[in-house]
mmCIF file of C-alpha atoms in Angstrom:
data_model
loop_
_atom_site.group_PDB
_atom_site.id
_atom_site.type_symbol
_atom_site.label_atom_id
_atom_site.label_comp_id
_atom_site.label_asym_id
_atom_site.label_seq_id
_atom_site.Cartn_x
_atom_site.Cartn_y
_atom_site.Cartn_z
ATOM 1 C CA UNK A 1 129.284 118.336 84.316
ATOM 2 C CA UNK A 2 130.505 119.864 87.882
ATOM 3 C CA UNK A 3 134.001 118.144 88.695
ATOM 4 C CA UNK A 4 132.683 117.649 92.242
ATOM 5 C CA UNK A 5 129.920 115.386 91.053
ATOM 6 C CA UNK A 6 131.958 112.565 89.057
ATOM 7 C CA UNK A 7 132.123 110.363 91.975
ATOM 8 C CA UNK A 8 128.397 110.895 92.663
ATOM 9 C CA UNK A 9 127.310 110.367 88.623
ATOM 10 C CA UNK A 10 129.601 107.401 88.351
ATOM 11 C CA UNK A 11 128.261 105.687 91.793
ATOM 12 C CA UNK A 12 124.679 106.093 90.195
ATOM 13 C CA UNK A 13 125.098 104.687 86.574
ATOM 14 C CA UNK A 14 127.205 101.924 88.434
ATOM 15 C CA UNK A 15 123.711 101.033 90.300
ATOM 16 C CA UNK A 16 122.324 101.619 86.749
ATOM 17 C CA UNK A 17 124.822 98.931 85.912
ATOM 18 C CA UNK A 18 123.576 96.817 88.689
ATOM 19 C CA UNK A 19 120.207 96.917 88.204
ATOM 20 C CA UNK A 20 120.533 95.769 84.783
ATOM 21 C CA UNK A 21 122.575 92.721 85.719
ATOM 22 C CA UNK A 22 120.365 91.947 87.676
ATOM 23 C CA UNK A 23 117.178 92.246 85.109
ATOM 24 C CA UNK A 24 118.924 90.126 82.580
ATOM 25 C CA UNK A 25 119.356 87.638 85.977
ATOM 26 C CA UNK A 26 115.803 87.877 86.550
ATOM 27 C CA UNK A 27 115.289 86.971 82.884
ATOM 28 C CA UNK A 28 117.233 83.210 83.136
ATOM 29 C CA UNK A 29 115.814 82.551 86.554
ATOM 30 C CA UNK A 30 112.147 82.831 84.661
ATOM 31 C CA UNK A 31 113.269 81.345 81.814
ATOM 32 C CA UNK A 32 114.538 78.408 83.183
ATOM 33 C CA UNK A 33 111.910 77.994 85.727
ATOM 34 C CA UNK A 34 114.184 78.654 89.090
ATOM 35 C CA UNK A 35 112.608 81.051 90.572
ATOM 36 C CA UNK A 36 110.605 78.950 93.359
ATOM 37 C CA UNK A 37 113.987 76.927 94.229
ATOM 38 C CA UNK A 38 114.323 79.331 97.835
ATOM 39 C CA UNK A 39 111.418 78.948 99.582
ATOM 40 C CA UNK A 40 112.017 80.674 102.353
ATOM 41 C CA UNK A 41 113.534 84.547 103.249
ATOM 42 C CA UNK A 42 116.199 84.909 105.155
ATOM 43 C CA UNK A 43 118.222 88.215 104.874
ATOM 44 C CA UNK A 44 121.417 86.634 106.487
ATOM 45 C CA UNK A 45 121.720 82.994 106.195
ATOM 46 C CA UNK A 46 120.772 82.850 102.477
ATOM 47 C CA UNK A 47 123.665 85.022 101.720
ATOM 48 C CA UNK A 48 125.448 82.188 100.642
ATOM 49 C CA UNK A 49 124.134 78.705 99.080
ATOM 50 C CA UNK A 50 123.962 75.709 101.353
ATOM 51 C CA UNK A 51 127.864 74.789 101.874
ATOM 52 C CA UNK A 52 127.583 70.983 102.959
ATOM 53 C CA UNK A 53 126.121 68.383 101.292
ATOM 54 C CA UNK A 54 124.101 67.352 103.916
ATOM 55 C CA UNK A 55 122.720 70.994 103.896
ATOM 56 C CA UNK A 56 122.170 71.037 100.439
ATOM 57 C CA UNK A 57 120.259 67.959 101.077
ATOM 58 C CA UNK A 58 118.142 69.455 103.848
ATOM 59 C CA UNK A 59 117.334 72.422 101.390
ATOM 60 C CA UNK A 60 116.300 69.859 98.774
ATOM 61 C CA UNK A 61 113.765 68.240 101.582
ATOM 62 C CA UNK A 62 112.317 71.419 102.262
ATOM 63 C CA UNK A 63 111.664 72.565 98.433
ATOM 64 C CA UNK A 64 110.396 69.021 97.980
ATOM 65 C CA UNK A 65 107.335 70.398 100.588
ATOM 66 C CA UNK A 66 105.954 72.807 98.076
ATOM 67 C CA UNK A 67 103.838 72.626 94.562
ATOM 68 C CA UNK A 68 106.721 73.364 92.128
ATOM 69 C CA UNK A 69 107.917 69.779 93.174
ATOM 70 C CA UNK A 70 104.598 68.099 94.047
ATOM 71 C CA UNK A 71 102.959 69.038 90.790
ATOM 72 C CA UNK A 72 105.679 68.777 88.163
ATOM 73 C CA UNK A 73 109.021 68.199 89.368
ATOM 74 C CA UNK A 74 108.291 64.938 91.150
ATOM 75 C CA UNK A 75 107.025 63.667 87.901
ATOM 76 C CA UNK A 76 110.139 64.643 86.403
ATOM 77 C CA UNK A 77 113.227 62.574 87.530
ATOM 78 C CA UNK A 78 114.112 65.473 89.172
ATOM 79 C CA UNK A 79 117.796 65.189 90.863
ATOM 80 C CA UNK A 80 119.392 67.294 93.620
ATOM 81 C CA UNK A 81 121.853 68.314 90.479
ATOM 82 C CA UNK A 82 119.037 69.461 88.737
ATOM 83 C CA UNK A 83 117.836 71.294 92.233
ATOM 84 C CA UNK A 84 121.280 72.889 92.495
ATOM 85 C CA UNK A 85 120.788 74.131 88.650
ATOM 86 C CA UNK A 86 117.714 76.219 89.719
ATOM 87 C CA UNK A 87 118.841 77.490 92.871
ATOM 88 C CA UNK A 88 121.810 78.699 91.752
ATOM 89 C CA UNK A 89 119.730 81.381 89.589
ATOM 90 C CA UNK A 90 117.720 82.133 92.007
ATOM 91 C CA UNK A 91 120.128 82.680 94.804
ATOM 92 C CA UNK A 92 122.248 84.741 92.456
ATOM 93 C CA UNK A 93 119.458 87.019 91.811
ATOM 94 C CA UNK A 94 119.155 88.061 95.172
ATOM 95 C CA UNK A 95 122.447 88.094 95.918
ATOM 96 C CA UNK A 96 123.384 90.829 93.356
ATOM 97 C CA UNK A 97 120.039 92.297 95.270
ATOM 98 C CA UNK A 98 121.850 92.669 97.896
ATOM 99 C CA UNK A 99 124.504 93.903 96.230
ATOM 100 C CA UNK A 100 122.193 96.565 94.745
ATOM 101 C CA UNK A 101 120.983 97.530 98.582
ATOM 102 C CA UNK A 102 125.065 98.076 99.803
ATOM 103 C CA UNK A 103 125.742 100.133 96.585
ATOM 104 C CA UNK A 104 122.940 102.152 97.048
ATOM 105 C CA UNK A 105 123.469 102.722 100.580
ATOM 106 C CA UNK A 106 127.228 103.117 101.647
ATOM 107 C CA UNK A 107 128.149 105.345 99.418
ATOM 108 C CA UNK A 108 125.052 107.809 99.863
ATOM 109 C CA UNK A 109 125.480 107.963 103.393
ATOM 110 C CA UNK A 110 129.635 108.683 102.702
ATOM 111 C CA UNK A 111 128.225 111.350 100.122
ATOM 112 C CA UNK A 112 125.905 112.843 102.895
ATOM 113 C CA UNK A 113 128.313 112.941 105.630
ATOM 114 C CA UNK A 114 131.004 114.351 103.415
ATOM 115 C CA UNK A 115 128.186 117.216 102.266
ATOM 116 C CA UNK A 116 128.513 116.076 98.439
ATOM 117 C CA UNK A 117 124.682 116.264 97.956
ATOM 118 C CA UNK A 118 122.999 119.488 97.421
ATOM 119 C CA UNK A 119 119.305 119.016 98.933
ATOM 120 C CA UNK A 120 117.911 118.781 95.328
ATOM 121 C CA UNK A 121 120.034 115.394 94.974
ATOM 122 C CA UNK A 122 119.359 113.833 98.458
ATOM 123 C CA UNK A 123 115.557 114.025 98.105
ATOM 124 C CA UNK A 124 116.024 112.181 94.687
ATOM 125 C CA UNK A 125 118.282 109.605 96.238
ATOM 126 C CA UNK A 126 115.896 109.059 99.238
ATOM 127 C CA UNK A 127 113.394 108.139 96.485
ATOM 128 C CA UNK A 128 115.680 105.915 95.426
ATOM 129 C CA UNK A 129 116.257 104.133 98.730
ATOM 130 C CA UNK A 130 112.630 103.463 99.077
ATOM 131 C CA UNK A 131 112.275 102.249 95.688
ATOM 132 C CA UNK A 132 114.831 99.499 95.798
ATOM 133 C CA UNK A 133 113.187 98.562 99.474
ATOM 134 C CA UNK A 134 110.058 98.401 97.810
ATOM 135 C CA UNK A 135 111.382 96.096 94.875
ATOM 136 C CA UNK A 136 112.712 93.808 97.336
ATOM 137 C CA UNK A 137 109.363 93.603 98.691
ATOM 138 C CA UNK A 138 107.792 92.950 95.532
ATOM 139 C CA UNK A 139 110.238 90.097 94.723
ATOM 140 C CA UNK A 140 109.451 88.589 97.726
ATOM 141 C CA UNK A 141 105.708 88.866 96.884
ATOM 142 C CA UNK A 142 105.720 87.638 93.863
ATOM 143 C CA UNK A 143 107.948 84.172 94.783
ATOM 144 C CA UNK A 144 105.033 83.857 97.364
ATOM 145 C CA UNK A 145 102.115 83.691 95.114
ATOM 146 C CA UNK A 146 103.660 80.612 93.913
ATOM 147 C CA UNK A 147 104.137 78.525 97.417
ATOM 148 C CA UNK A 148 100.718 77.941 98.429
ATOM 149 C CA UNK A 149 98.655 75.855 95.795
ATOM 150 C CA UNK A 150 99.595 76.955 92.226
ATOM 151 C CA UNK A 151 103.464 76.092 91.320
ATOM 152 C CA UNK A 152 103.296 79.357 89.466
ATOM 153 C CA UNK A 153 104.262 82.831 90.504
ATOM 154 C CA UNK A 154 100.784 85.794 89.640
ATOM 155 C CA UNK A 155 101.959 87.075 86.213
ATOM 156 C CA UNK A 156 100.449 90.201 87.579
ATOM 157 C CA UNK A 157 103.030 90.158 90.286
ATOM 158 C CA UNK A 158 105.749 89.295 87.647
ATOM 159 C CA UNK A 159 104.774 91.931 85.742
ATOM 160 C CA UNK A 160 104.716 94.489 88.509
ATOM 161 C CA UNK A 161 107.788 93.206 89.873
ATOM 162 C CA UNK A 162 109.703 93.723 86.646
ATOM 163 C CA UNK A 163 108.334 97.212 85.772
ATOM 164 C CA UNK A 164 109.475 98.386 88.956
ATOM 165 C CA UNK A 165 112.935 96.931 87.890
ATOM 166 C CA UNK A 166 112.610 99.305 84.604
ATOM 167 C CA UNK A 167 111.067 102.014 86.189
ATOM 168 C CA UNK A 168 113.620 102.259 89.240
ATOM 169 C CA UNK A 169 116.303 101.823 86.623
ATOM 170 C CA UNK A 170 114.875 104.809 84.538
ATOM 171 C CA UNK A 171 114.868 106.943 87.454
ATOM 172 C CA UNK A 172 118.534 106.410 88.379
ATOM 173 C CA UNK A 173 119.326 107.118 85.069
ATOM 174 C CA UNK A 174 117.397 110.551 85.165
ATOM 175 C CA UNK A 175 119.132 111.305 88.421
ATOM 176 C CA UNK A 176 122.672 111.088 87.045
ATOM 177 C CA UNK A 177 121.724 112.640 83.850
ATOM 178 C CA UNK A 178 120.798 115.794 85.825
ATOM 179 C CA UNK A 179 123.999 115.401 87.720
ATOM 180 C CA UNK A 180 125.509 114.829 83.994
ATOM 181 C CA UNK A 181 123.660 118.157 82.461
ATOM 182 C CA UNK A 182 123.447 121.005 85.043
ATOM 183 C CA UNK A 183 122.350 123.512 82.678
ATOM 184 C CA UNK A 184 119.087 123.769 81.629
ATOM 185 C CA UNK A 185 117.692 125.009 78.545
ATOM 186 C CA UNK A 186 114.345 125.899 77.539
ATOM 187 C CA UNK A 187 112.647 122.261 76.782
ATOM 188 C CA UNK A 188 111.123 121.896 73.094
ATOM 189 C CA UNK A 189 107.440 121.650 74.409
ATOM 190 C CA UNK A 190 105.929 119.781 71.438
ATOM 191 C CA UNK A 191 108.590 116.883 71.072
ATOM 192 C CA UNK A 192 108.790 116.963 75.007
ATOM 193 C CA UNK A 193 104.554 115.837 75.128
ATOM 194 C CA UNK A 194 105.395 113.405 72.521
ATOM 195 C CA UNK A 195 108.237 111.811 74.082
ATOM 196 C CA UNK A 196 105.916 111.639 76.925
ATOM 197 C CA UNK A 197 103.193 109.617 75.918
ATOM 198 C CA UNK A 198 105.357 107.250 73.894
ATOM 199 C CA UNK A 199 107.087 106.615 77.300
ATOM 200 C CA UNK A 200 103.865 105.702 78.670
ATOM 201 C CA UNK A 201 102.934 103.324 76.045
ATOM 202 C CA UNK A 202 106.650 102.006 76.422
ATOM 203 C CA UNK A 203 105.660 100.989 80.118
ATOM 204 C CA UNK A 204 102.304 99.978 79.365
ATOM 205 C CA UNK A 205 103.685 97.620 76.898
ATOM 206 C CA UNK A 206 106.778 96.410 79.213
ATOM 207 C CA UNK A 207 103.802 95.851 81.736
ATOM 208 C CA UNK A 208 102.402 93.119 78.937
ATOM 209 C CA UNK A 209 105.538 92.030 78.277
ATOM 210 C CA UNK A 210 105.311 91.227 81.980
ATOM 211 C CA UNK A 211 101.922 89.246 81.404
ATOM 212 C CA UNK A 212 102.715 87.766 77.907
ATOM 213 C CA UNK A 213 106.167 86.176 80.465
ATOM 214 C CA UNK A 214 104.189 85.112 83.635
ATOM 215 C CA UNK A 215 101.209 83.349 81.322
ATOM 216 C CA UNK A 216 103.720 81.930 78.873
ATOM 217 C CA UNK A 217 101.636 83.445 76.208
ATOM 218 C CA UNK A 218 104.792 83.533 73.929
ATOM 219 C CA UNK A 219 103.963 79.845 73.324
ATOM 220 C CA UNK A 220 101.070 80.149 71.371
ATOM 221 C CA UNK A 221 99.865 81.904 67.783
ATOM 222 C CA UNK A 222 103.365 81.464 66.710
ATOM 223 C CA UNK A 223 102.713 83.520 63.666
ATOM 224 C CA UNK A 224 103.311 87.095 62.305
ATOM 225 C CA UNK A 225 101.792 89.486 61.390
ATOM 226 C CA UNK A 226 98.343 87.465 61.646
ATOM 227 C CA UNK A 227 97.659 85.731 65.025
ATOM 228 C CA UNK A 228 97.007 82.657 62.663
ATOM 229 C CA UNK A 229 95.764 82.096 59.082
ATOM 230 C CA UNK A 230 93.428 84.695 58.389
ATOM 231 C CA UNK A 231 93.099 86.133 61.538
ATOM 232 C CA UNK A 232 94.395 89.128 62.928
ATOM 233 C CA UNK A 233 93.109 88.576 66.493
ATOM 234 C CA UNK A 234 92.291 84.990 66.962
ATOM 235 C CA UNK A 235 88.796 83.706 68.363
ATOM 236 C CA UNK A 236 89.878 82.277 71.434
ATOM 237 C CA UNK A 237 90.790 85.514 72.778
ATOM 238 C CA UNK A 238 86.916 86.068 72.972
ATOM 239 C CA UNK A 239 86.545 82.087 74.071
ATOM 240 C CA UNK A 240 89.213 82.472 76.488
ATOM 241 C CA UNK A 241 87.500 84.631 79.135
ATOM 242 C CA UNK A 242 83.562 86.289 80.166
ATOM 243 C CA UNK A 243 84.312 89.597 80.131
ATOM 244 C CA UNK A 244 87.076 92.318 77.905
ATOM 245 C CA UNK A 245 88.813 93.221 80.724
ATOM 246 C CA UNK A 246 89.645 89.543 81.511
ATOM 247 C CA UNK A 247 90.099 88.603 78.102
ATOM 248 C CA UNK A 248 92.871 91.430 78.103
ATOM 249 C CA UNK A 249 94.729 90.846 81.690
ATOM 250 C CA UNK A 250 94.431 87.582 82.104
ATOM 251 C CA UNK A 251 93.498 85.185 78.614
ATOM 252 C CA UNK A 252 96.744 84.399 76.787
ATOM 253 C CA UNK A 253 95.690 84.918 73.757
ATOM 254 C CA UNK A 254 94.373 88.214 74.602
ATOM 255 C CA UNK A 255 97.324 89.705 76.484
ATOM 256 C CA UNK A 256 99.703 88.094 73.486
ATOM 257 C CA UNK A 257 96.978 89.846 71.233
ATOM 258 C CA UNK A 258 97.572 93.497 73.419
ATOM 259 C CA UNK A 259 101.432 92.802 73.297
ATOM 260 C CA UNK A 260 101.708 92.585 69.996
ATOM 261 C CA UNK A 261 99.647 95.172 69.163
ATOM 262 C CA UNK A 262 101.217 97.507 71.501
ATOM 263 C CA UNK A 263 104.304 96.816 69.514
ATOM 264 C CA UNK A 264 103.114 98.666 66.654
ATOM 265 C CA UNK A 265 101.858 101.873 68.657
ATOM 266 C CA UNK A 266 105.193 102.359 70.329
ATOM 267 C CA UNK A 267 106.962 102.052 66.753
ATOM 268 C CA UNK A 268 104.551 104.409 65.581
ATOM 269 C CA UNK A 269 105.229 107.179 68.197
ATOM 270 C CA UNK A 270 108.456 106.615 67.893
ATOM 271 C CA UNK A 271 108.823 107.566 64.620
ATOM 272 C CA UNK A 272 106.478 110.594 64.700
ATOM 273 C CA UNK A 273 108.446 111.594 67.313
ATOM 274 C CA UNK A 274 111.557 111.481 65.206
ATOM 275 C CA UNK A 275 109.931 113.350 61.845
ATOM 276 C CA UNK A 276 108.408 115.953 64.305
ATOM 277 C CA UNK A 277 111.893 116.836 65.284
ATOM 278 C CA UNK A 278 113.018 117.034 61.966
ATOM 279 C CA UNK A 279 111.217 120.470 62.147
ATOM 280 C CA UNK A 280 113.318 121.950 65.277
ATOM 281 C CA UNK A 281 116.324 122.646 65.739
ATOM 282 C CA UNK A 282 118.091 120.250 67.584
ATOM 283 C CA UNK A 283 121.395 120.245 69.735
ATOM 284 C CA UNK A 284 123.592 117.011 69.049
ATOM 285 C CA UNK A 285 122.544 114.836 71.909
ATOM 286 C CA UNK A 286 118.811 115.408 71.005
ATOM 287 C CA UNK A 287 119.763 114.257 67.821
ATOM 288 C CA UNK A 288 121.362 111.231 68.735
ATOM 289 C CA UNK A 289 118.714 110.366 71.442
ATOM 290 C CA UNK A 290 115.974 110.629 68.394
ATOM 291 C CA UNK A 291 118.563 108.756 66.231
ATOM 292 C CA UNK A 292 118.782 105.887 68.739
ATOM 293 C CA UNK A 293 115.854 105.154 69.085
ATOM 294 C CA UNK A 294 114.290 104.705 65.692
ATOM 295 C CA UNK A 295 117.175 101.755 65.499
ATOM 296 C CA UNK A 296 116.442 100.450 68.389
ATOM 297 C CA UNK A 297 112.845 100.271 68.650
ATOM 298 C CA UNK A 298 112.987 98.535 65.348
ATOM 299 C CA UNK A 299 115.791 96.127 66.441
ATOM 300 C CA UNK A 300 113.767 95.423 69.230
ATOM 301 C CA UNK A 301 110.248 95.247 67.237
ATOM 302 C CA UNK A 302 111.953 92.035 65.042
ATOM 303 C CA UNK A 303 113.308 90.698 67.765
ATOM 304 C CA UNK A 304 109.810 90.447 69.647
ATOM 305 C CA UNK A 305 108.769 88.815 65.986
ATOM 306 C CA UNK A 306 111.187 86.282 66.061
ATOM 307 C CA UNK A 307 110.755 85.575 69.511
ATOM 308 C CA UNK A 308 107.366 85.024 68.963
ATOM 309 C CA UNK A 309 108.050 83.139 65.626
ATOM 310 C CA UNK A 310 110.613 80.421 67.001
ATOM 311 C CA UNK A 311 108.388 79.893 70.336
ATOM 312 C CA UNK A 312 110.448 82.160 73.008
ATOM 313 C CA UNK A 313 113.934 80.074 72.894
ATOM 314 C CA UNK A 314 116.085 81.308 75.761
ATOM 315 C CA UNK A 315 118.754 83.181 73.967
ATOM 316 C CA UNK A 316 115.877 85.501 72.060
ATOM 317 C CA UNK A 317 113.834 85.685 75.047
ATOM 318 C CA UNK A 318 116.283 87.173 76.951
ATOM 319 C CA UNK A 319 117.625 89.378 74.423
ATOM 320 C CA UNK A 320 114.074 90.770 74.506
ATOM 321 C CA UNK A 321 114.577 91.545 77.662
ATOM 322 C CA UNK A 322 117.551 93.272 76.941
ATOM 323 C CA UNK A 323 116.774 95.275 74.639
ATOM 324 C CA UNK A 324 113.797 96.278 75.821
ATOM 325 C CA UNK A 325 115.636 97.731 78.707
ATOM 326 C CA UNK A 326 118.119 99.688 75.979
ATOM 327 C CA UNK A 327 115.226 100.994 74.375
ATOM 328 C CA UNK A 328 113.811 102.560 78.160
ATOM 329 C CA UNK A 329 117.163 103.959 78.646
ATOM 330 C CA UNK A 330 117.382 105.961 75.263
ATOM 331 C CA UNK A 331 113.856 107.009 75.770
ATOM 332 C CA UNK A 332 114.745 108.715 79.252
ATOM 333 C CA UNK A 333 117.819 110.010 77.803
ATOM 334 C CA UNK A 334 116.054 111.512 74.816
ATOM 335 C CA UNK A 335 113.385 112.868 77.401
ATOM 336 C CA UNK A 336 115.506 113.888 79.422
ATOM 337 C CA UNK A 337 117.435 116.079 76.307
ATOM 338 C CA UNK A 338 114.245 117.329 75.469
ATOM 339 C CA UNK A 339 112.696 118.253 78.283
ATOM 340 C CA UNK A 340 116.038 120.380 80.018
#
């Protein structure tokens, strides 16, 4: 590591940092239903929550306008308190949004006029800049797909809104880790293809993960390792839709019945990418990449079963979540290691 970048490295795994926050944020305000508290967009004024009573009250009037309230709250007792519980979440998560955007920015234009970036470095970081606009703009897409008639937000919105999350998170890392290791090394070709295509089926499977959230598919076939007695894909995920592809992107049962599956291929290249490497020879933070992941691909595996098992309580939910972002990180690092 080049003294002159530390500033730069630690200003990128702090939005690393950030950006995690702010998926584990993203995680309550789905989990406790608040994401459809703000119903409008406003860059300034929403800042800060309402400050008055009376403008709390106004705020209330307003949600009170749109289906979240019409369709279920309303038959709810539902209370300004409980209106200020869900907000809260929701205006948090954009807030450390926000937060995200001034990190990002400030410092890179500091960096650029103080000619810290090499060109190799700015183009990355301009690729950053336009992914966090563009995850903005998906956040605000999704939250509208659930103001018009359904009080529900697209789970294929959800989904794409949270891959983006792990995906611009992923990159960051891979920026600072080249900032991190300057020297390259010749990659190990075999173990770098592998590492490859389990990433893939990572996403893919964080993209279901997505689905399995938005159509609270986690609710049903509460059972392991059959989908119920007997079955190892139930029959209603051929009732459910007309067609495959529907029964896959859009039936619960059928995108709980991918998800799970899914688990098992990731596991599985997972650990044929750690007995592969058993045949090279490996420097130590190869080895500790491969090493990382086995444990954590299995931590997260039970975790998904007991998620699934108790009926997605909040606590295990979330600690999905988590750990499904742990497990990204180590695979980019270990990618990373193997292929420079």
């Amino acid at each position: 590591m080049k003294k002159e970048n530390k500033s730069i490295i630690l200003w990128l795994l702090t939005g690393c940092v950030l950006v995690f926050v702010m998926v584990i944020v993203g995680g309550i305000t789905r989990l406790t239903n608040s994401g459809l508290s703000m119903t409008d967009w406003h860059l300034v004024t929403d800042t800060f929550p309402p400050l008055t009573e009376a403008k709390w009250q106004e705020t209330f009037e307003q949600y009170k306008q749109f289906p979240e309230y019409l369709k279920i709250n309303i038959h709810n007792d539902f209370t300004l308190s409980d209106y200020k519980f869900i907000y809260f979440w929701e205006w948090f998560h954009r807030f450390i949004g926000r937060i995200i955007g001034l990190v990002f920015i400030v410092p890179f234009f500091y960096f650029l006029a103080r000619k810290k970036l090499d060109k190799s470095t700015i183009k990355k970081c301009i690729i950053l800049l336009g992914m966090g606009g563009f995850q903005g703009f998906l956040g605000w897409f999704m939250v509208k797909s659930g103001l018009i008639d359904n009080p529900d937000v697209s789970h294929f919105r959800l989904s794409l809104h949270l891959t983006f999350a792990f995906i611009t998170f992923a990159y960051t890392l891979w920026v600072a880790l080249d900032l991190i290791y300057p020297n390259r090394a010749a990659a190990i070709l075999p173990l770098k293809k592998i590492a490859r295509i389990a990433l893939v089926f990572l996403i893919i499977q964080i993209i279901y993960g997505g689905f399995v959230a938005g159509l609270n598919a986690g609710l049903i076939h509460n059972h392991w390792p059959l989908m119920s007695d007997g079955q190892w894909m139930h029959e209603s995920v051929i009732l459910e839709k007309n067609s495959w592809f529907l029964r896959f992107t859009e039936g619960k049962s059928g995108v709980q019945f991918v998800h799970r599956t899914m688990a098992y291929v990731v596991v599985g290249l997972i650990l044929f990418l750690y007995f592969k490497s058993r045949k090279h020879l490996l420097s130590k933070q190869q080895q500790n990449g491969l090493n990382a992941l086995v444990v954590i691909v299995f931590l997260q595996f039970t975790l998904g079963v007991f998620t699934l098992l108790y009926g997605v309580p909040m606590w295990l939910g979330l600690t999905h979540q988590v750990v499904a972002f742990l497990l990204l990180a180590t695979m980019t690092f270990t990618l990373h290691r193997l292929s420079k």
